[in-house]
PDB file of C-alpha atoms in Angstrom:
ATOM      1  CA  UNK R1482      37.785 121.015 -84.831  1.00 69.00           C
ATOM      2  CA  UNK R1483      35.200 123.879 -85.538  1.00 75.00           C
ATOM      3  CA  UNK R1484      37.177 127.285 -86.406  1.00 89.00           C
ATOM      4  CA  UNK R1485      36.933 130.637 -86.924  1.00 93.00           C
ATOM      5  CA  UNK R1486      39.484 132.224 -88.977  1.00 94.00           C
ATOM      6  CA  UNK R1487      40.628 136.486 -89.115  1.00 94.00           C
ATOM      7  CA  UNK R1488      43.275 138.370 -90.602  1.00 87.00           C
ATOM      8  CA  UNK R1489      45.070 139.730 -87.558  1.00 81.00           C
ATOM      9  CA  UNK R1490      45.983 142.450 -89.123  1.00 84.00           C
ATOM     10  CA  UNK R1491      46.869 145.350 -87.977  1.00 92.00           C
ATOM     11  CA  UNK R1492      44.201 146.895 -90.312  1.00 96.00           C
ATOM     12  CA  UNK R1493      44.930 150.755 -90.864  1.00 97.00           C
ATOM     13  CA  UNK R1494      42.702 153.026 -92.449  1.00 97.00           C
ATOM     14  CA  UNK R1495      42.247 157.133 -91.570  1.00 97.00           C
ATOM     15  CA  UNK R1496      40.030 158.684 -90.117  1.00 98.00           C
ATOM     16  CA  UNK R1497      36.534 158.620 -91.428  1.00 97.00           C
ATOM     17  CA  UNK R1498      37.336 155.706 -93.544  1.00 98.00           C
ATOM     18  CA  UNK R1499      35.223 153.001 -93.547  1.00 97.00           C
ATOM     19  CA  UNK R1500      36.878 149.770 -91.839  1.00 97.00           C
ATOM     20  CA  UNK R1501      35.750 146.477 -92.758  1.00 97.00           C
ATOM     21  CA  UNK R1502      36.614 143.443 -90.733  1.00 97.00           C
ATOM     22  CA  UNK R1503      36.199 139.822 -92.108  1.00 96.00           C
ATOM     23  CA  UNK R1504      35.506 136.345 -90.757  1.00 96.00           C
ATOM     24  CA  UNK R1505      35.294 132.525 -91.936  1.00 97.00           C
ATOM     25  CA  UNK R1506      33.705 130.001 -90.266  1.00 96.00           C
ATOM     26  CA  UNK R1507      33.966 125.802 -90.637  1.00 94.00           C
ATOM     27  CA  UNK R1508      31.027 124.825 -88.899  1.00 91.00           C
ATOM     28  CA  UNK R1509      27.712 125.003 -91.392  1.00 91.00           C
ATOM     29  CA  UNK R1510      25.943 124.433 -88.299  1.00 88.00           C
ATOM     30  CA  UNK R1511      26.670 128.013 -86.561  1.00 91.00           C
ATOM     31  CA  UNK R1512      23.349 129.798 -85.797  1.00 90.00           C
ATOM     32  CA  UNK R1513      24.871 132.987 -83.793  1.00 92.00           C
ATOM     33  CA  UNK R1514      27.437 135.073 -84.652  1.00 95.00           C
ATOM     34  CA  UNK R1515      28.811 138.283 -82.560  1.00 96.00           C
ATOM     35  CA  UNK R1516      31.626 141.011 -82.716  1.00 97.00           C
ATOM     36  CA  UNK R1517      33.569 141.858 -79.790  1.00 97.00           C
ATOM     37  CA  UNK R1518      35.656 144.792 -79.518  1.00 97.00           C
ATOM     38  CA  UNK R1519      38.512 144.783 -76.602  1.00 96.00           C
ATOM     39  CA  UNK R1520      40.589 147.418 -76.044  1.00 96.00           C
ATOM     40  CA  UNK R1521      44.184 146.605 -74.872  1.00 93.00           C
ATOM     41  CA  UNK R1522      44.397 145.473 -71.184  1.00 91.00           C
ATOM     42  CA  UNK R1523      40.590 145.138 -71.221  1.00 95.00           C
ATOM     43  CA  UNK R1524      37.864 142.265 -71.409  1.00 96.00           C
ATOM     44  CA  UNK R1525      35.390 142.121 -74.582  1.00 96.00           C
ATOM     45  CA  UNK R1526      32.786 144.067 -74.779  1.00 95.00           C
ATOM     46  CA  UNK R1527      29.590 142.921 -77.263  1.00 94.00           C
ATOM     47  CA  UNK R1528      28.921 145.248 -79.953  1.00 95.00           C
ATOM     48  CA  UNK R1529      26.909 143.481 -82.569  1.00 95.00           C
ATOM     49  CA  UNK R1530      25.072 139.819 -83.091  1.00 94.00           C
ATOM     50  CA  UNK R1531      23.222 138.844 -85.980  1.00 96.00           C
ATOM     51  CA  UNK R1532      21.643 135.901 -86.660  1.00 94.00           C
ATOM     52  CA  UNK R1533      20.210 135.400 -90.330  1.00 94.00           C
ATOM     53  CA  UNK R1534      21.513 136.242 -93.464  1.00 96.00           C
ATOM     54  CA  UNK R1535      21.789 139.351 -94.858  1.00 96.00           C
ATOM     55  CA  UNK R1536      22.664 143.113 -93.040  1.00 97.00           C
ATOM     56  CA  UNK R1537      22.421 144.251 -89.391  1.00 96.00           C
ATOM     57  CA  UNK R1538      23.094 147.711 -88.650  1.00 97.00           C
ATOM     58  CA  UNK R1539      23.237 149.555 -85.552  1.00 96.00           C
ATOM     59  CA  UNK R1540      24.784 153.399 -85.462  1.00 97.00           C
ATOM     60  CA  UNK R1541      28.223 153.271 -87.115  1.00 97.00           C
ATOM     61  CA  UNK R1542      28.404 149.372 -86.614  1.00 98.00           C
ATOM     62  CA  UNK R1543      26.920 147.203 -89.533  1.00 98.00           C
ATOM     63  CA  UNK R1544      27.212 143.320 -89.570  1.00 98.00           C
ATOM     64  CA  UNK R1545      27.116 141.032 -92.797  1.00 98.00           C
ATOM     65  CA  UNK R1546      26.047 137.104 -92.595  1.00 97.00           C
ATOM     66  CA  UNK R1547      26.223 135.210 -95.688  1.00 97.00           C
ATOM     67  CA  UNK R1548      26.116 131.269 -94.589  1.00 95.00           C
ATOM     68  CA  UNK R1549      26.678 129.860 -97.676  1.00 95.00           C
ATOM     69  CA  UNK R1550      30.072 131.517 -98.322  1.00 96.00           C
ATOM     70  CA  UNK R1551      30.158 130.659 -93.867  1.00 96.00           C
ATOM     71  CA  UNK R1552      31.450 134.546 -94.091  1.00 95.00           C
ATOM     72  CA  UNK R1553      30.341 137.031 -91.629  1.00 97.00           C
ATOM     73  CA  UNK R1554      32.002 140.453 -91.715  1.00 97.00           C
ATOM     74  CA  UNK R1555      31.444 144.133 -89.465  1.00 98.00           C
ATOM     75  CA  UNK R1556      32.073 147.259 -91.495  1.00 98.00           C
ATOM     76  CA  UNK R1557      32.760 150.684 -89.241  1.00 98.00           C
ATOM     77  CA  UNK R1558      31.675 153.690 -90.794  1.00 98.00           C
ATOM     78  CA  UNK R1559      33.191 156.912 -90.422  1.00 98.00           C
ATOM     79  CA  UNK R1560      35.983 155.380 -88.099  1.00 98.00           C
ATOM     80  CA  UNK R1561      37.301 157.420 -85.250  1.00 97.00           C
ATOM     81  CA  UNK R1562      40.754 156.880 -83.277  1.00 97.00           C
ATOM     82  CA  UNK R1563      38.397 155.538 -80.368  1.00 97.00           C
ATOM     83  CA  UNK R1564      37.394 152.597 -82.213  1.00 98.00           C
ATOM     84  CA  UNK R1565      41.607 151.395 -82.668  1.00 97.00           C
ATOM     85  CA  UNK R1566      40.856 148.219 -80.986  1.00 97.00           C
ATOM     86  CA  UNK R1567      40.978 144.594 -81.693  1.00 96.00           C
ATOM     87  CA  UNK R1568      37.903 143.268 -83.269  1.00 97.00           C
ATOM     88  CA  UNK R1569      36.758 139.237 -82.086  1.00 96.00           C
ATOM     89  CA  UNK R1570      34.730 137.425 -84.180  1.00 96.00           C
ATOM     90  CA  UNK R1571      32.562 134.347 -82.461  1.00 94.00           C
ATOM     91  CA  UNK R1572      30.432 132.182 -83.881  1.00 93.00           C
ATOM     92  CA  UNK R1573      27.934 129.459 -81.646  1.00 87.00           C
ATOM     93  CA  UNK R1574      25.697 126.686 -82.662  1.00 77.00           C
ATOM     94  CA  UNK R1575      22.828 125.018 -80.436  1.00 69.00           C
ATOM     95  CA  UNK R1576      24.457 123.101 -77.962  1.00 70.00           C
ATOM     96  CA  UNK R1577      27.569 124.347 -78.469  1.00 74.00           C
ATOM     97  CA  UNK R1578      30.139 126.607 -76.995  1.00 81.00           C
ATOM     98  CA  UNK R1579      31.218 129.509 -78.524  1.00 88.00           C
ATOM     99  CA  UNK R1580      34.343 130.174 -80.783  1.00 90.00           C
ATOM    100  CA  UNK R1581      36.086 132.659 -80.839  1.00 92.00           C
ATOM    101  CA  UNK R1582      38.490 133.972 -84.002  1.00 93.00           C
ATOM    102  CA  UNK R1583      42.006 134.845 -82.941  1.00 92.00           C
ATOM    103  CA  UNK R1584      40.965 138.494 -83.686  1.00 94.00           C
ATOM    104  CA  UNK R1585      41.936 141.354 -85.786  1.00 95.00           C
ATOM    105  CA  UNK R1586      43.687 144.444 -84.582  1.00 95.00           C
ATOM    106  CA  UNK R1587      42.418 147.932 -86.319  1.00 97.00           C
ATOM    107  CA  UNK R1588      44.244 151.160 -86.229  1.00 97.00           C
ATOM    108  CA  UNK R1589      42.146 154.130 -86.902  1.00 97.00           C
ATOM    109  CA  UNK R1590      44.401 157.177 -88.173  1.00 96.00           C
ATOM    110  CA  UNK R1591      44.211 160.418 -87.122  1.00 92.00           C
TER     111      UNK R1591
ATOM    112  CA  UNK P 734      23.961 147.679 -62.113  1.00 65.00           C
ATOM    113  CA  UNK P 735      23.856 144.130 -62.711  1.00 74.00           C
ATOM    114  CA  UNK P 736      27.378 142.259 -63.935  1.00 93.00           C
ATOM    115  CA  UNK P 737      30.188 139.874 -63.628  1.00 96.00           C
ATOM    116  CA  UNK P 738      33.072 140.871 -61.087  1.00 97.00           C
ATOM    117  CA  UNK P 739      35.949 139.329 -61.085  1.00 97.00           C
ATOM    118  CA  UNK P 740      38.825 139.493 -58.648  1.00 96.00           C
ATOM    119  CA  UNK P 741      42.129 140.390 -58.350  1.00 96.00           C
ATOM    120  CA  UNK P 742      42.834 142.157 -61.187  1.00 96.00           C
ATOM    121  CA  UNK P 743      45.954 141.608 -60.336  1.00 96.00           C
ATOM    122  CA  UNK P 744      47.378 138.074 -59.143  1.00 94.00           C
ATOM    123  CA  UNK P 745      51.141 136.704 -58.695  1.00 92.00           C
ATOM    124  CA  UNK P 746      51.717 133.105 -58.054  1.00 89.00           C
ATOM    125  CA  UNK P 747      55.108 131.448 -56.854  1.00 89.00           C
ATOM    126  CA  UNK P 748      56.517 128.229 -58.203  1.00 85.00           C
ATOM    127  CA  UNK P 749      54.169 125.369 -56.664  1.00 86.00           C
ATOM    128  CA  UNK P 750      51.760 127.423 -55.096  1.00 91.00           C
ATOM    129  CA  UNK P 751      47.845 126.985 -55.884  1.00 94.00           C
ATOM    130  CA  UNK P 752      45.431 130.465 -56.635  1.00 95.00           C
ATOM    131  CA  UNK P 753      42.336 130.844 -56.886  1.00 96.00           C
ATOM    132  CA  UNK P 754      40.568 133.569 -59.207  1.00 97.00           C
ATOM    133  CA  UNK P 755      37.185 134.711 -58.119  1.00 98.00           C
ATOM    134  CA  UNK P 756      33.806 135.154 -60.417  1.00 98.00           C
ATOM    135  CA  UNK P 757      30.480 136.636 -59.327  1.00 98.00           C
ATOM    136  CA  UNK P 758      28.040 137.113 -61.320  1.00 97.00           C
ATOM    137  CA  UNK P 759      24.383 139.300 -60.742  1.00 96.00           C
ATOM    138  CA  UNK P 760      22.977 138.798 -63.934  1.00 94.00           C
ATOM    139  CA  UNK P 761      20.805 135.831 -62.675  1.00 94.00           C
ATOM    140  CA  UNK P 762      22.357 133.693 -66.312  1.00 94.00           C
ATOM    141  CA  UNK P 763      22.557 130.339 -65.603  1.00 92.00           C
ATOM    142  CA  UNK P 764      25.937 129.812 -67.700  1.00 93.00           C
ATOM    143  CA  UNK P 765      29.528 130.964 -66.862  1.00 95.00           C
ATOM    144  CA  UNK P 766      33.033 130.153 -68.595  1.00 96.00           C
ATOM    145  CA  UNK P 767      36.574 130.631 -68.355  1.00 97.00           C
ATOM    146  CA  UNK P 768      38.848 131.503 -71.024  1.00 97.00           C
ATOM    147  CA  UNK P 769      42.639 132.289 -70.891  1.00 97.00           C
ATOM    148  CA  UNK P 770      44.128 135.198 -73.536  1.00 95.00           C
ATOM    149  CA  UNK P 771      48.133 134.541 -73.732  1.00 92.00           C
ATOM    150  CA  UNK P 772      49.450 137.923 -75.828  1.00 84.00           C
ATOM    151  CA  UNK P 773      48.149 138.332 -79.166  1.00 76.00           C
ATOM    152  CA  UNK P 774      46.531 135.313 -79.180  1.00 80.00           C
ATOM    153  CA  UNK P 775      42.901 134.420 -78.885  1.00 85.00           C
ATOM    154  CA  UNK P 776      40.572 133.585 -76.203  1.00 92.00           C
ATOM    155  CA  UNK P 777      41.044 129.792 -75.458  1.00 93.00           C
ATOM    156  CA  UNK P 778      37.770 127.950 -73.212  1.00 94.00           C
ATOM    157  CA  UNK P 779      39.481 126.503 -69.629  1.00 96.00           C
ATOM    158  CA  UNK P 780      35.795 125.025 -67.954  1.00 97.00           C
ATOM    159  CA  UNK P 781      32.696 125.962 -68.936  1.00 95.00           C
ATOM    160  CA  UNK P 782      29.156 125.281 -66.548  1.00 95.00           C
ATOM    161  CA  UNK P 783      25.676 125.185 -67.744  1.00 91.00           C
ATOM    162  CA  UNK P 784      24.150 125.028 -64.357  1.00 92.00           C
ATOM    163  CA  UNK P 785      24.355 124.787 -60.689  1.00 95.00           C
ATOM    164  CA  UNK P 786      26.905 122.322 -59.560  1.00 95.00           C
ATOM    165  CA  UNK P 787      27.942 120.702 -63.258  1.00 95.00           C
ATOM    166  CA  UNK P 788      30.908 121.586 -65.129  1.00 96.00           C
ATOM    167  CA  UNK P 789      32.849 120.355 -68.280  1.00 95.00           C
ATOM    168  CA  UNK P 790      36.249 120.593 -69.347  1.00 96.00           C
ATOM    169  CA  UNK P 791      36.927 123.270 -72.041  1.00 93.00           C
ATOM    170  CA  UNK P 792      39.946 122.909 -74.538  1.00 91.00           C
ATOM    171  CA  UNK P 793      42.990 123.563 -71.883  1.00 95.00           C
ATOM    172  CA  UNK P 794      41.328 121.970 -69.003  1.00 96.00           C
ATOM    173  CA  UNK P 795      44.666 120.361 -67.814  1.00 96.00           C
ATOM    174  CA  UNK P 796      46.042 122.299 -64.964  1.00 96.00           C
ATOM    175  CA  UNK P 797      43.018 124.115 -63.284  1.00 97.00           C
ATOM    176  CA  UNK P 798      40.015 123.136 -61.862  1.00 97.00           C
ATOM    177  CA  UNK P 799      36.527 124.899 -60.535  1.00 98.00           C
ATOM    178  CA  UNK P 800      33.250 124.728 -58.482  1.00 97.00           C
ATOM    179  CA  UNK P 801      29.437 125.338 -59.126  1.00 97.00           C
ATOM    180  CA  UNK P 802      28.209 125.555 -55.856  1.00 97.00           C
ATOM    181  CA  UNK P 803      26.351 128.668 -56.318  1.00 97.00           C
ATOM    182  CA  UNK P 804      24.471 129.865 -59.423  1.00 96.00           C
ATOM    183  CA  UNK P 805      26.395 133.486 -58.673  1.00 97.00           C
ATOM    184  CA  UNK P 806      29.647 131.878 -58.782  1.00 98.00           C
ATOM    185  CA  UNK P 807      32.481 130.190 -60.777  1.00 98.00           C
ATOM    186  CA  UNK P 808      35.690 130.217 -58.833  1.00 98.00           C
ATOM    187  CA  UNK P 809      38.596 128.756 -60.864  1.00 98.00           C
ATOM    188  CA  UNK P 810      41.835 127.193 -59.281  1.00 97.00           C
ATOM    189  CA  UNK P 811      45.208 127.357 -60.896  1.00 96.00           C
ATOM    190  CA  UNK P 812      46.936 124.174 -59.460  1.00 94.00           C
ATOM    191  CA  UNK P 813      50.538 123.848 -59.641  1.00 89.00           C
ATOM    192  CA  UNK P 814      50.171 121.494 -62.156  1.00 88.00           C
ATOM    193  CA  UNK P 815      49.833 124.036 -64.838  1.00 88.00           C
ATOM    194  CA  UNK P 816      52.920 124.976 -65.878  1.00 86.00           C
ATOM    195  CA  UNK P 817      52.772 127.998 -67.770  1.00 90.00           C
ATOM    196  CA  UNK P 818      49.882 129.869 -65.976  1.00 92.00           C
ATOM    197  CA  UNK P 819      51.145 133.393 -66.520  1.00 94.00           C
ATOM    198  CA  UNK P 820      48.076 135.015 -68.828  1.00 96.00           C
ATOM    199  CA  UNK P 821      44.885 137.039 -68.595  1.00 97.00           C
ATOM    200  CA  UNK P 822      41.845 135.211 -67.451  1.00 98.00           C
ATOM    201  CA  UNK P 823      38.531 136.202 -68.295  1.00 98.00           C
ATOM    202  CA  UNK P 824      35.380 135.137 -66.700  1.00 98.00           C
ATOM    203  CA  UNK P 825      32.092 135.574 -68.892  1.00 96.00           C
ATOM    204  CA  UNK P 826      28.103 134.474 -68.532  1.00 95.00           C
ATOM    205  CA  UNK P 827      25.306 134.233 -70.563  1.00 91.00           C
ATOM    206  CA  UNK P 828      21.683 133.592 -70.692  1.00 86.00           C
ATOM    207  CA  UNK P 829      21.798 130.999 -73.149  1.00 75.00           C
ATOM    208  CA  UNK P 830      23.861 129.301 -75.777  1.00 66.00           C
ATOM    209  CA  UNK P 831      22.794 131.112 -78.559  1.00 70.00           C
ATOM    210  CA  UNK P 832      23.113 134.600 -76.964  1.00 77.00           C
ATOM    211  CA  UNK P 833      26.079 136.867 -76.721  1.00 87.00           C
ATOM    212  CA  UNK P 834      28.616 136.546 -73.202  1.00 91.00           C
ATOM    213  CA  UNK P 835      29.282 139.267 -71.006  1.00 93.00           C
ATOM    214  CA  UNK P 836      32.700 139.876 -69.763  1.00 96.00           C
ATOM    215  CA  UNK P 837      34.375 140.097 -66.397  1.00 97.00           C
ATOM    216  CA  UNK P 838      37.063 142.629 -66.595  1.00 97.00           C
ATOM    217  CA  UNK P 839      40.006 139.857 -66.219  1.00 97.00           C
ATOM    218  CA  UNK P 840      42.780 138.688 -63.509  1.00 97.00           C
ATOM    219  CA  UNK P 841      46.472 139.031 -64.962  1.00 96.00           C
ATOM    220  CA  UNK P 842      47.866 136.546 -63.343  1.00 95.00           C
ATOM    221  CA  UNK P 843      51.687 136.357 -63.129  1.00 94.00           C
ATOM    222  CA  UNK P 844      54.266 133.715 -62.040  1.00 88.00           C
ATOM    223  CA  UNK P 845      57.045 135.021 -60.466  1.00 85.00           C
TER     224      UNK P 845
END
């Protein structure tokens, strides 16, 4: 059974901290690897992939793949109250469906 | 704007009774999915299809069923077989396996 593991938190940190969000993987195979943030009562919506090792940034949002440690984490910098959310972590392999991590819920404090 | 509507948002079922939640997609991807989010928990895969009129079973399978007849849609049924359907249902699609989803904005479906 492949799975994806996350502290569920809640994570709290003030505002203009930087949050960082972790997740494991089992399957060595996984090739893809997203964040998802969903806002309560809402559906996910995509906010970073990444793909090969190493650091992916894009604004705020910057993604970290290591796949030898099978660790892939997203730090937020500067955090506002707007990004108080719960964070998904899903990992995919050719062929195979994704899976999602049970997420992790972060409270950004005013 | 191209994207994935789903419908109701809102859905109440009786004891027994059959429902059917409704998925269109524009996005032209040739692969949708179901999952099911219970409270707190995380999104579990119901049927999954890759293309037009083929589907597999996902992980919770037992209790629903769906159709492929048209690449734009992915109707899923919620038979009165499963017995604790109450939950928020999300419909997604993507391009490929190795590219993100996109989201339907969910049915909350309650038994009542």
């Amino acid at each position: 059974q492949k799975e994806v593991e996350q502290n569920s938190g809640p994570l709290s940190v003030p505002e203009g901290a930087i949050a960082s969000l972790n997740c494991t993987y089992s399957d060595r195979g996984s090739q893809s690897f997203f964040w998802y943030r969903q806002y309560s009562g809402k559906s996910p919506e995509l906010i970073m992939s990444i793909y090969s090792n190493g650091d992916k940034e894009d604004g705020r949002f910057t993604a970290q793949l290591n796949k030898a440690s099978q660790y892939v984490s997203l730090l937020i910098r500067d955090s506002q109250p707007s990004d108080s959310a719960t964070y998904l972590c899903a990992v995919s392999g050719y062929g195979q469906n994704f899976v999602f991590g049970p997420g992790t819920r972060l409270s950004v404090l005013p | 704007d191209g994207g994935i509507t789903q419908s109701p948002k809102y859905l109440f079922r009786k004891e027994g009774q059959n429902v059917t939640l409704s998925c269109e997609q524009n996005l032209n991807h040739d692969a949708m999915y179901w999952y099911r989010q219970d409270p707190g928990q995380g999104l579990r895969l119901i049927y999954y299809s890759q293309i037009v009129n083929d589907f597999q079973k996902g992980d919770i399978a037992e209790g629903y069923s769906v159709s492929r007849e048209k690449k734009e849609s992915f109707p899923l049924t919620v038979t009165s077989a499963q017995k604790n359907p109450t939950a928020f249902y999300l419909c997604a699609s993507s391009i490929g396996q190795l590219n993100g989803y996109t989201f339907g904005s969910g049915t909350r479906l309650t038994v009542v």
